[in-house]
Short mmCIF file of C-alpha atoms and ligand atoms in Angstrom, two decimals:
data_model
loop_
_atom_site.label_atom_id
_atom_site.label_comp_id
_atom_site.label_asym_id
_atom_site.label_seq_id
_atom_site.Cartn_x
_atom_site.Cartn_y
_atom_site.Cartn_z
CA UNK A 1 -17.49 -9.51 2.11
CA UNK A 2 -19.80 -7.60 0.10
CA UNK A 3 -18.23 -4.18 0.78
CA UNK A 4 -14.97 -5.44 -1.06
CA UNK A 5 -16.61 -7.42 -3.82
CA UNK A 6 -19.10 -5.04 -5.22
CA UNK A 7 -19.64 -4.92 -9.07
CA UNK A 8 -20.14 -2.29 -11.19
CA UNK A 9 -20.14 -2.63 -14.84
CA UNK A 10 -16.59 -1.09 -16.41
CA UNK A 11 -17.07 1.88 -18.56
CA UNK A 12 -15.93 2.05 -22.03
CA UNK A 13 -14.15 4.92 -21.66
CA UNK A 14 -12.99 5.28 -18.06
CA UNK A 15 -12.53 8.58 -15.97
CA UNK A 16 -10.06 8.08 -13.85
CA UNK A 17 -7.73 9.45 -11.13
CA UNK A 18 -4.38 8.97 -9.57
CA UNK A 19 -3.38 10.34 -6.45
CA UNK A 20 0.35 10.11 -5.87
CA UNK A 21 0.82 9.61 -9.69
CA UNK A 22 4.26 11.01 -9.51
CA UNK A 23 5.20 8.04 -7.16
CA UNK A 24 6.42 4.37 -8.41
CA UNK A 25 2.52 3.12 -8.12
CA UNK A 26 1.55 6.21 -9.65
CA UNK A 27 3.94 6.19 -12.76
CA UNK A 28 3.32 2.45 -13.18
CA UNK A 29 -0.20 3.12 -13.25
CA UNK A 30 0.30 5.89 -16.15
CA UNK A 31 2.59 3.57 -18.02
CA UNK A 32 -0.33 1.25 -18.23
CA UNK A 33 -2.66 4.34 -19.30
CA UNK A 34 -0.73 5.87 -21.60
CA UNK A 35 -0.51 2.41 -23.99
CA UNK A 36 -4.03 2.85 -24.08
CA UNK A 37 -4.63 6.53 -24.18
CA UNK A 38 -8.40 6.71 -25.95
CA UNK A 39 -9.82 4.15 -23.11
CA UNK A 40 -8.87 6.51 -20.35
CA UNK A 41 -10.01 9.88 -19.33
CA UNK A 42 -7.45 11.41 -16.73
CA UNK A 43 -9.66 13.70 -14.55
CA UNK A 44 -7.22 14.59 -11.64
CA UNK A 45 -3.88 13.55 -10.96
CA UNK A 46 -1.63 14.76 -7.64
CA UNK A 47 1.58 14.61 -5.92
CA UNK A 48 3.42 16.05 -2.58
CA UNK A 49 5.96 18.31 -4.02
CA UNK A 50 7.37 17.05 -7.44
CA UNK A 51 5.58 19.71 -9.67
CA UNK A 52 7.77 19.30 -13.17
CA UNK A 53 6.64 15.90 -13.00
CA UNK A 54 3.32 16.16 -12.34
CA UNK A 55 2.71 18.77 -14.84
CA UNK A 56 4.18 16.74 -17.60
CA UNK A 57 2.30 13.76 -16.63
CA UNK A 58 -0.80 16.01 -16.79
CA UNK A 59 0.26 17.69 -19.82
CA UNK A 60 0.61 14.32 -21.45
CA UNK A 61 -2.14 13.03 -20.66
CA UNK A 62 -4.33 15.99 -21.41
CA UNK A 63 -5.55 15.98 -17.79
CA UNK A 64 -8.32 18.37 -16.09
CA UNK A 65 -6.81 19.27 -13.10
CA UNK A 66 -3.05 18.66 -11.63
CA UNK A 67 -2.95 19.39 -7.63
CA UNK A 68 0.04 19.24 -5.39
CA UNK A 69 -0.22 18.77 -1.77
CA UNK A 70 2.68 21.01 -0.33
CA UNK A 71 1.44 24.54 -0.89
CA UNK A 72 4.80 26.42 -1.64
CA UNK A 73 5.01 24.19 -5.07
CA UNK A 74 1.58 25.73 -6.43
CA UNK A 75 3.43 28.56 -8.47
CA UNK A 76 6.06 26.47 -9.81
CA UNK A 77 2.99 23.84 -10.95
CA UNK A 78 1.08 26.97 -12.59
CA UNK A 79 4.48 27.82 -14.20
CA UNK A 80 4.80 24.31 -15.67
CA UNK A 81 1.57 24.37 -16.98
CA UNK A 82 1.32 27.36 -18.49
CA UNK A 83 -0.06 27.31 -21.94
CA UNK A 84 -2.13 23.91 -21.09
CA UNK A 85 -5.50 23.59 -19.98
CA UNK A 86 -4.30 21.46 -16.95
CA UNK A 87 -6.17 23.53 -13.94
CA UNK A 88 -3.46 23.89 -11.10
CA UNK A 89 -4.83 23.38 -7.61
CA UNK A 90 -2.54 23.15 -3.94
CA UNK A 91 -2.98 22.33 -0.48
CA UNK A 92 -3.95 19.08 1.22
CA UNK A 93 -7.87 20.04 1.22
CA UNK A 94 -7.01 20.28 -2.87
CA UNK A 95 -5.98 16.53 -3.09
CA UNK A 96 -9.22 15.52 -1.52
CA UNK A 97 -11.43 17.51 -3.91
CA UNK A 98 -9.25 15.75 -6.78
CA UNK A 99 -10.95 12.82 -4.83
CA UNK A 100 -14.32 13.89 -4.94
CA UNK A 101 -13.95 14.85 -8.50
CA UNK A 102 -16.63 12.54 -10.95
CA UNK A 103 -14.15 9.74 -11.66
CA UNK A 104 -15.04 6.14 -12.16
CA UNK A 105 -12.17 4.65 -10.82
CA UNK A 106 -9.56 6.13 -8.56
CA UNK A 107 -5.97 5.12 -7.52
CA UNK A 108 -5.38 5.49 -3.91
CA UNK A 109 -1.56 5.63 -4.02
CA UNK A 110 -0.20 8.38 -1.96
CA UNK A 111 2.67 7.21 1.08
CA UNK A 112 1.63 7.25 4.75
CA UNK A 113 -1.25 8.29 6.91
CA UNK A 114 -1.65 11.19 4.12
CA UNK A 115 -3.21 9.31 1.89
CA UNK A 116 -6.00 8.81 4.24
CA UNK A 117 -8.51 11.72 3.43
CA UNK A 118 -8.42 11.51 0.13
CA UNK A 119 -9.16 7.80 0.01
CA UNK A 120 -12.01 8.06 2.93
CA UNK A 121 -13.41 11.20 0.24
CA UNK A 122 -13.43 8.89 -2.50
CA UNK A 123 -14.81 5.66 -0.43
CA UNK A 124 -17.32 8.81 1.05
CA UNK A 125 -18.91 8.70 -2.80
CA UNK A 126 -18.93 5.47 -3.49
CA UNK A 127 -16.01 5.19 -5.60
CA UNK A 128 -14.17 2.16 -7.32
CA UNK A 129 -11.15 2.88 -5.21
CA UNK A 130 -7.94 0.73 -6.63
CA UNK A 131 -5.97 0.78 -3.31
CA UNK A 132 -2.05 1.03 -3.02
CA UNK A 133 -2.09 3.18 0.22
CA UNK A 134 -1.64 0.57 2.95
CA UNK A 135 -1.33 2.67 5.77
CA UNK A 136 -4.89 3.74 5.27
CA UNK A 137 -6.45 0.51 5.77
CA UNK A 138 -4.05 -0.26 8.83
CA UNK A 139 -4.62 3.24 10.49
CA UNK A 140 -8.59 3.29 9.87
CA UNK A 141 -9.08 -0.38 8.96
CA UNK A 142 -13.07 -0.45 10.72
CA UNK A 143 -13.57 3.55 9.65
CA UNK A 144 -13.00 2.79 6.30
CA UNK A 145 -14.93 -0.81 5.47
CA UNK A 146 -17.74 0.70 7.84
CA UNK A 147 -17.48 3.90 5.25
CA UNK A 148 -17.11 1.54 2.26
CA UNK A 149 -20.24 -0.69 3.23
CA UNK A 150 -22.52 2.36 3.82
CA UNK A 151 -21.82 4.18 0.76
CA UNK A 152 -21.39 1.59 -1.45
CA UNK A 153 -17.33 2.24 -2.82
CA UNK A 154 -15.60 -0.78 -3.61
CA UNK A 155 -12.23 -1.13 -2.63
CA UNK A 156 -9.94 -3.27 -4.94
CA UNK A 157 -6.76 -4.28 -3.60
CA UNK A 158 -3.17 -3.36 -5.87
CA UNK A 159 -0.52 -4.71 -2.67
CA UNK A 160 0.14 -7.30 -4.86
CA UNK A 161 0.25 -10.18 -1.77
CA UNK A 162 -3.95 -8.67 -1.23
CA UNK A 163 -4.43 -8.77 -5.21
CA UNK A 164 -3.20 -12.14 -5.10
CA UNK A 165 -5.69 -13.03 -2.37
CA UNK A 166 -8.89 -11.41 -3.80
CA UNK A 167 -8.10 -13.26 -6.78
CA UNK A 168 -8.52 -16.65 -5.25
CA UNK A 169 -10.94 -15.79 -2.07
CA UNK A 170 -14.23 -17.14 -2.55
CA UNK A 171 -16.50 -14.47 -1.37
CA UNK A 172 -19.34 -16.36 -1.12
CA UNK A 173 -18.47 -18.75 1.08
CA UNK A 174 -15.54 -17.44 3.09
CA UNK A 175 -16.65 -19.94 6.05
CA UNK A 176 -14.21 -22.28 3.70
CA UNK A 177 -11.14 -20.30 4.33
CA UNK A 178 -8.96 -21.63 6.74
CA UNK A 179 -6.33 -19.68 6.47
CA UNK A 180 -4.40 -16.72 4.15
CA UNK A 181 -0.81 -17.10 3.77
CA UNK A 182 1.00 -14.17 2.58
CA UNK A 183 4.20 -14.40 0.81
CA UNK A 184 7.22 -12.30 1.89
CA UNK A 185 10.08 -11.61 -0.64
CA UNK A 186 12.18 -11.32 2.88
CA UNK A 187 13.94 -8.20 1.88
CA UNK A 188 17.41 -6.90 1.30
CA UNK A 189 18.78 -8.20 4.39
CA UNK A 190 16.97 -11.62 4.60
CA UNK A 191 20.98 -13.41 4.76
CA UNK A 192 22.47 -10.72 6.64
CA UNK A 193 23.31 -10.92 10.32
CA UNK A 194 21.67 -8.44 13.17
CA UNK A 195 25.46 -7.26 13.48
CA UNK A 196 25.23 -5.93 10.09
CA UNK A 197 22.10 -4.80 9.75
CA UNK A 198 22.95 -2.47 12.89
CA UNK A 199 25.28 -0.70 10.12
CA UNK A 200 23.15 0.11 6.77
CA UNK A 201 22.77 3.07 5.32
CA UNK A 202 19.48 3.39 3.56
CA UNK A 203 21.64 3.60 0.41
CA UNK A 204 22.09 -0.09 1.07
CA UNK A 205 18.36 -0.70 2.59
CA UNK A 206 16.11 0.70 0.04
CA UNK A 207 18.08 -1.59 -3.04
CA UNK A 208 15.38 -4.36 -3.04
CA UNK A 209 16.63 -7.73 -4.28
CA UNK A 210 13.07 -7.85 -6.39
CA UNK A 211 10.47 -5.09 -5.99
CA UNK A 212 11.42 -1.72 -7.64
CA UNK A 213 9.38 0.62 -5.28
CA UNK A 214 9.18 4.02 -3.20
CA UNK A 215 11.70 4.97 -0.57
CA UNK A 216 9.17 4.62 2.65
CA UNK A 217 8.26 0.89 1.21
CA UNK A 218 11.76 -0.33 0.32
CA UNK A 219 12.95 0.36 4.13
CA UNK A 220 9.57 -1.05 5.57
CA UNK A 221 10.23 -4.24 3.32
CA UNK A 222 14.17 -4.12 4.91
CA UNK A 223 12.56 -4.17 8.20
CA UNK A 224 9.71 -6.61 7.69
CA UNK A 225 7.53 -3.91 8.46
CA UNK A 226 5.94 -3.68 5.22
CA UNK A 227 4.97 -7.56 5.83
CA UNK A 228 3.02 -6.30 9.24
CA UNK A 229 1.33 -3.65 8.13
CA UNK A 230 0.12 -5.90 5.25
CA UNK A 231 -0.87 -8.73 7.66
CA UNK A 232 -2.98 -5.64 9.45
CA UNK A 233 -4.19 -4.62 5.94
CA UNK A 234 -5.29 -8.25 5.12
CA UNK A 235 -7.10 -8.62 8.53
CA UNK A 236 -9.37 -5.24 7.67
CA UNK A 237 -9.79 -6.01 4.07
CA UNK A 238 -10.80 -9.60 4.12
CA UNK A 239 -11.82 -9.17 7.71
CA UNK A 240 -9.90 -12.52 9.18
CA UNK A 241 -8.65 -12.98 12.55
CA UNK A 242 -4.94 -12.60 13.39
CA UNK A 243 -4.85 -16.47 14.20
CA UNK A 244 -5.55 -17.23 10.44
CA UNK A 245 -3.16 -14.93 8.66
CA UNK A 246 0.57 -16.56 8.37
CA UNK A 247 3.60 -15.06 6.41
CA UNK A 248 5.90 -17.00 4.45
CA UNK A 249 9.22 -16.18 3.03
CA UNK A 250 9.14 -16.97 -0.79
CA UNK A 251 12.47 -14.71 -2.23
CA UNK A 252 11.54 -15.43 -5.77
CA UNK A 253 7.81 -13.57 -5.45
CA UNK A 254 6.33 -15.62 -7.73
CA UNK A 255 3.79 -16.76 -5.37
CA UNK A 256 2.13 -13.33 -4.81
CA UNK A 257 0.34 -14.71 -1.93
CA UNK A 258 -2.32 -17.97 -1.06
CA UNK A 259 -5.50 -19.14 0.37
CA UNK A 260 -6.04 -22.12 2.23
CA UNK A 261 -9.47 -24.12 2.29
CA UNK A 262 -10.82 -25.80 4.80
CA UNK A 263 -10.48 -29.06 2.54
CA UNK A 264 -6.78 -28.93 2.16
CA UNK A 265 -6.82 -27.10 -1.23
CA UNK A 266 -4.36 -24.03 -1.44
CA UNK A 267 -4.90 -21.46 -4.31
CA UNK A 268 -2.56 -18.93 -5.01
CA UNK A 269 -1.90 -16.34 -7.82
CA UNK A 270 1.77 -16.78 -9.40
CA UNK A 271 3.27 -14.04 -12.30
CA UNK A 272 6.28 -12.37 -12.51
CA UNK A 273 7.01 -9.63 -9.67
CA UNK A 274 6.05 -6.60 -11.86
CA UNK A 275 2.96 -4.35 -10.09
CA UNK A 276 1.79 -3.69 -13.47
CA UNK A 277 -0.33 -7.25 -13.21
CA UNK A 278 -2.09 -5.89 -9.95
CA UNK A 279 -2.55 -2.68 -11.23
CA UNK A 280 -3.89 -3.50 -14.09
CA UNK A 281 -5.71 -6.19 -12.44
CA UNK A 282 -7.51 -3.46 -10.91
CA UNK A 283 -7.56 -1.19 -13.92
CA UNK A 284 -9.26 -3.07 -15.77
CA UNK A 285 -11.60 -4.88 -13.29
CA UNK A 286 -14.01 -7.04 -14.06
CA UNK A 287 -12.16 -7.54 -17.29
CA UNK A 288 -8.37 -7.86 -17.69
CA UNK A 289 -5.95 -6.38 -20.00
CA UNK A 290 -2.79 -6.92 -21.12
CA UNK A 291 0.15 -5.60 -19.52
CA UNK A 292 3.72 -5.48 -20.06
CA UNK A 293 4.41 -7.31 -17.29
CA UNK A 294 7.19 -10.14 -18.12
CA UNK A 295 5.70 -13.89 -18.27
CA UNK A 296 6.16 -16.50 -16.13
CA UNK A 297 8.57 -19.39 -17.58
CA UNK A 298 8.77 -21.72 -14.62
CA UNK A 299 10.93 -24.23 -16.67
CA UNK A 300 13.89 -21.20 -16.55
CA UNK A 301 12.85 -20.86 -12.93
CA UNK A 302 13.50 -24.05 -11.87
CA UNK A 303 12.55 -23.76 -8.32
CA UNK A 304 10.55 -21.72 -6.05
CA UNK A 305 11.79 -22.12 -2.67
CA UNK A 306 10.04 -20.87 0.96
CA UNK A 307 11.02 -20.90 4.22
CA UNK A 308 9.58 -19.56 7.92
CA UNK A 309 10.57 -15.77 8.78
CA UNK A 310 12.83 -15.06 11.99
CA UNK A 311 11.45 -13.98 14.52
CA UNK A 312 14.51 -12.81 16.20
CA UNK A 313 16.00 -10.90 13.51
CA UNK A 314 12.74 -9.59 11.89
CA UNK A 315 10.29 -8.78 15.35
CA UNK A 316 8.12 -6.67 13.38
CA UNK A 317 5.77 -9.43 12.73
CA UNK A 318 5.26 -9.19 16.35
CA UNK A 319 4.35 -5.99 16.64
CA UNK A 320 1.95 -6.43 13.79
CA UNK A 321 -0.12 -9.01 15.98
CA UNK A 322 0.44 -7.32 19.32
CA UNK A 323 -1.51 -4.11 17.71
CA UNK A 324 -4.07 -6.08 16.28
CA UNK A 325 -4.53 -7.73 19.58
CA UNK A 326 -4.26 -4.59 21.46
CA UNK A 327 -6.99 -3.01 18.65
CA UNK A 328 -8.28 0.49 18.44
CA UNK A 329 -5.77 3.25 17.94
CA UNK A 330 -2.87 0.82 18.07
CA UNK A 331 -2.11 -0.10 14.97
CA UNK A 332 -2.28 3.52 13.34
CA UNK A 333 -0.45 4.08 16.15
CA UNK A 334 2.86 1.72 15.53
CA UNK A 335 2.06 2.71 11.65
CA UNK A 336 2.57 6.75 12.66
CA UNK A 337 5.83 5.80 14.65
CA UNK A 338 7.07 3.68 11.36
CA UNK A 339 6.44 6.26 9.62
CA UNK A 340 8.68 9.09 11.77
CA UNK A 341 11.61 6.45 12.20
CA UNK A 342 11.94 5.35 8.43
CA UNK A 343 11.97 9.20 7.66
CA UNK A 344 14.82 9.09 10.21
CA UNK A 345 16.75 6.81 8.91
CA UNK A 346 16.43 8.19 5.40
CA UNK A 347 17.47 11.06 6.99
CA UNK A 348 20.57 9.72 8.34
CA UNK A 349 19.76 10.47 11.73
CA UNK A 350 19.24 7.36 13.26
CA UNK A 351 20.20 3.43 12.54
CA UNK A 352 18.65 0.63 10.73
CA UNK A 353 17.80 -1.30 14.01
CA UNK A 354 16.44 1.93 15.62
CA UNK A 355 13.60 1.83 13.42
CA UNK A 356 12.51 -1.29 15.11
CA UNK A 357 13.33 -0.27 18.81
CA UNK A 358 10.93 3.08 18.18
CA UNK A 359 8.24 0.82 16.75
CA UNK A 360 8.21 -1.27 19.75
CA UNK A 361 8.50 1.25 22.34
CA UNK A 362 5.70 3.85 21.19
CA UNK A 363 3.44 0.44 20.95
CA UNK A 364 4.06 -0.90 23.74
CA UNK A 365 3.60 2.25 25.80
CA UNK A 366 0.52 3.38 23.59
CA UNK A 367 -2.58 4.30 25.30
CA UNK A 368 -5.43 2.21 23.02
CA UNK A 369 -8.67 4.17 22.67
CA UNK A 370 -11.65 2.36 21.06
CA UNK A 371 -11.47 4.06 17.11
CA UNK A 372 -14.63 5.49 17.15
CA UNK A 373 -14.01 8.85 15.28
CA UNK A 374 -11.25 10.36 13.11
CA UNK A 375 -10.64 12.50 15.91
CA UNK A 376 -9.68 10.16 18.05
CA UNK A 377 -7.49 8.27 15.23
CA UNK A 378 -6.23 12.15 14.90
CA UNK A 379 -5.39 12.70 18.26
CA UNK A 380 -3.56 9.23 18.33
CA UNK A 381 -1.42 9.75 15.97
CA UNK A 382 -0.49 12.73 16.84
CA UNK A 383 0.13 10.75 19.82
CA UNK A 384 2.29 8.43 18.56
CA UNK A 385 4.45 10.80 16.39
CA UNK A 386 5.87 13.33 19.04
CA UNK A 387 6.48 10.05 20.77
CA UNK A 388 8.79 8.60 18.53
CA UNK A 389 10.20 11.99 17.61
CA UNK A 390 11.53 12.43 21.28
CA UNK A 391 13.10 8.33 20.74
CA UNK A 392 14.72 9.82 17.48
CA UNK A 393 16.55 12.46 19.75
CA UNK A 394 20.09 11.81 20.44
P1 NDP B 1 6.38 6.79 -3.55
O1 NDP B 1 7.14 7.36 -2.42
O2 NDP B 1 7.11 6.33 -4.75
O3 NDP B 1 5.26 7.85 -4.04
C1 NDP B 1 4.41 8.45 -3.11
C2 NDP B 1 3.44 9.40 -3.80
O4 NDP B 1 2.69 10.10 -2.80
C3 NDP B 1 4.11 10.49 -4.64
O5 NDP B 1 3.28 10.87 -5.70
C4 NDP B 1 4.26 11.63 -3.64
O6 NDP B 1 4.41 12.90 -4.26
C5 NDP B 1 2.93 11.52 -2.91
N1 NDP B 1 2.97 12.06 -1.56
C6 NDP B 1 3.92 11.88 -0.60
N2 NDP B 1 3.60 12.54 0.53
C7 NDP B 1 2.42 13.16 0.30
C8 NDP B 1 1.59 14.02 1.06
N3 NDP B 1 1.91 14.40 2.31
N4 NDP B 1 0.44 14.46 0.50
C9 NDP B 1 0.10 14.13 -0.76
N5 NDP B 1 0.85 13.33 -1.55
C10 NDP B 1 1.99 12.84 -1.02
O7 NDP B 1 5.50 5.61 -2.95
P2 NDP B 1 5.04 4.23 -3.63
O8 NDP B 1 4.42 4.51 -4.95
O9 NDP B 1 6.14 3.25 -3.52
O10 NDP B 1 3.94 3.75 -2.60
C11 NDP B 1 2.67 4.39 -2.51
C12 NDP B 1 1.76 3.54 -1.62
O11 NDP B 1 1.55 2.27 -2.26
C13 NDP B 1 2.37 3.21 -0.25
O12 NDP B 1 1.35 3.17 0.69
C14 NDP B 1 2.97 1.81 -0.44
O13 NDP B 1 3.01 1.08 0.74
C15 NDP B 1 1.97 1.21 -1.43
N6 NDP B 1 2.52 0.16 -2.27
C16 NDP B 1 3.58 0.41 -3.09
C17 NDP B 1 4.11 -0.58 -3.91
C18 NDP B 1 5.23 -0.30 -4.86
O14 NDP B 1 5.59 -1.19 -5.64
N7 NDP B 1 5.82 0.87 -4.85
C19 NDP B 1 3.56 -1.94 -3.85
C20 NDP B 1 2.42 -2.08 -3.00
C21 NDP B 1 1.93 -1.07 -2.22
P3 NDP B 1 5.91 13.50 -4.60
O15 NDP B 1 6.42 12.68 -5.76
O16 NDP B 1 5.63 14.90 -4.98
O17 NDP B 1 6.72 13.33 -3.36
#
């Protein structure tokens, strides 16, 4: 897996940028930078909407240019920069030239399919691409390692369960691996009955018994989604078949996630459940840094305690292997319907379990095309949105 595993030397004083830095990866990766302010150079930084807090974040730290996505927020960015020598940029075509701007390393931590062309810029120039932004991978998974192998980017892995597993692949001789087995905190509702589930708010379904995370992630993790699309991710990333990626429910997340040899030996990565390790895993890669990140004390711990998902109540594990089986467009496919129904259900205008009924439905009616092009990914999920729009109707 030489696309993943690339080296390149760190830099002793790094250029960096964060798009999404206004979101929970973003801000975590700033609290890490900012406790370390002369190693860093902050060339871009970028958000959807939130322009008070993307101006102070650039304001603070002394960035060169602060873009937001959404257009109609561009004055009220210039306005909170005035006086500053942040440069104010808008408009999706914006974020990707923050990506193409001459940074060493790059955080790839915007939510959704809109992440996606301002991580395949940054791949595009051969970036060291730290990489939060799941949905890219699962959407474009052969696009993007295809685009990462030709142009020589490497892509290093924050999801802490795919941190956890490029810490203990062996990338030389990956015949060895027998299987990865990713670890699953099991979510809010891991004790609570399909009856109830039927009847959260997403008040009650983003309050994650562990992780501290965006909105669109927390419901995803209610759902078990967020464990699919990561078993999609993996299957890209460390390009193994379906057949050799389990989950496991660990609700401590200690275990961030394990490889198993061919020779019986299991290695995993333990720490406490704090994405500061992973990011800064990948912030300081090759090297590592220190972090604020609690320690582990496995005496206080006592146990650590796993057990099988269910099926039944979680089926999104399905899905996950039904649209890697099915292949092409499907999986950005049941990824663009996730993301339409969890915005839903945020909204209040549908249930908890509907999320998992328009899942199945636009992929198992999907038309799969081979994912030659991003036009055809386009086109797809386009697809696959007005789809589970018209499910979302009353
Ligand atoms: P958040 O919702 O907290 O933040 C999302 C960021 O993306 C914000 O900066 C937001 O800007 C920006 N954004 C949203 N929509 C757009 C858009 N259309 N165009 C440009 N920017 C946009 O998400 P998280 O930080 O929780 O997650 C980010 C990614 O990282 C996701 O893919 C998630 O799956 C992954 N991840 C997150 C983890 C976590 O602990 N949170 C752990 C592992 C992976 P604004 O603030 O203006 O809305």
């Amino acid at each position: 897996m030489s696309s993943v595993q690339q080296m390149k030397p760190a830099h002793a004083r790094r250029k960096i940028a964060i798009l999404g830095s206004t979101g929970s990866v973003g801000q975590q990766t700033i609290d890490l930078i900012a406790r370390a302010p002369d190693a860093y150079e902050v060339v871009a930084l970028t958000a959807n909407k939130n322009a008070v807090k993307l101006a102070e974040q650039a304001k603070a730290l002394n960035a060169q240019m602060a873009v937001v996505a959404d257009e109609s927020q561009y004055r009220a960015l210039k306005d909170a920069l005035a006086g500053s020598n942040v440069k104010a940029a808008a408009g999706a075509q914006a974020v990707v030239e923050a990506a193409q701007a001459d940074s060493d390393w790059i955080m790839s931590a915007i939510v959704g399919a809109a992440g996606l062309p301002g991580t395949l810029a940054a791949a595009r120039r051969g970036a060291t691409i730290a990489f939060a932004n799941k949905e890219t991978l699962v959407c474009a998974g052969p696009l993007m390692m295809k685009l990462v192998a030709e142009c020589g980017a490497t892509l290093l892995p924050v999801d802490s369960e795919h941190n956890a597993i490029y810490q203990v692949f062996d990338f030389d001789h990956p015949e060895g691996i027998s299987r990865l087995i990713l670890t699953a905190s099991g979510g809010p509702f891991r004790s609570t009955s399909r009856e109830e589930m039927a009847k959260m708010s997403p008040e009650q379904a983003v309050k994650h018994p562990v992780w501290s995370m965006g909105a669109k992630i927390s419901i995803d993790s209610a759902t078990l989604m967020n464990k699919a699309l990561e078993v999609i991710e993996a299957h890209f990333l460390f390009q193994m078949p379906p057949e050799k990626i389990d989950v496991l429910v660990h609700p401590q997340s200690v275990i961030h996630s394990m490889v198993e040899y061919q020779d019986g030996s299991v290695l995993a990565q333990l720490g406490s459940p704090d994405m500061r390790t992973p990011i800064g895993y990948c912030l300081a890669w090759p090297e590592r840094m220190q972090t604020p990140a609690p320690r582990l004390d496995l005496a206080k711990l006592g146990q650590l305690t796993f057990e099988n998902p269910d099926p039944v109540k979680f089926p999104a594990l399905r899905f996950a292997k039904e649209a890697m089986k099915k292949g092409g467009t499907a999986p950005a496919m049941l990824s663009a319907a996730n993301e339409v129904a969890v915005q839903a259900f945020l909204d209040k205008r549908i249930g908890f379990l509907d999320i998992e009924r328009i899942n199945e439905t636009v992929l198992s009616e999907s038309n799969v095309a081979p994912l030659t092009d991003l036009e055809i990914l386009a086109e797809a999920d386009g697809a696959a949105r007005a789809r589970a729009a018209e499910l979302i109707k009353p």
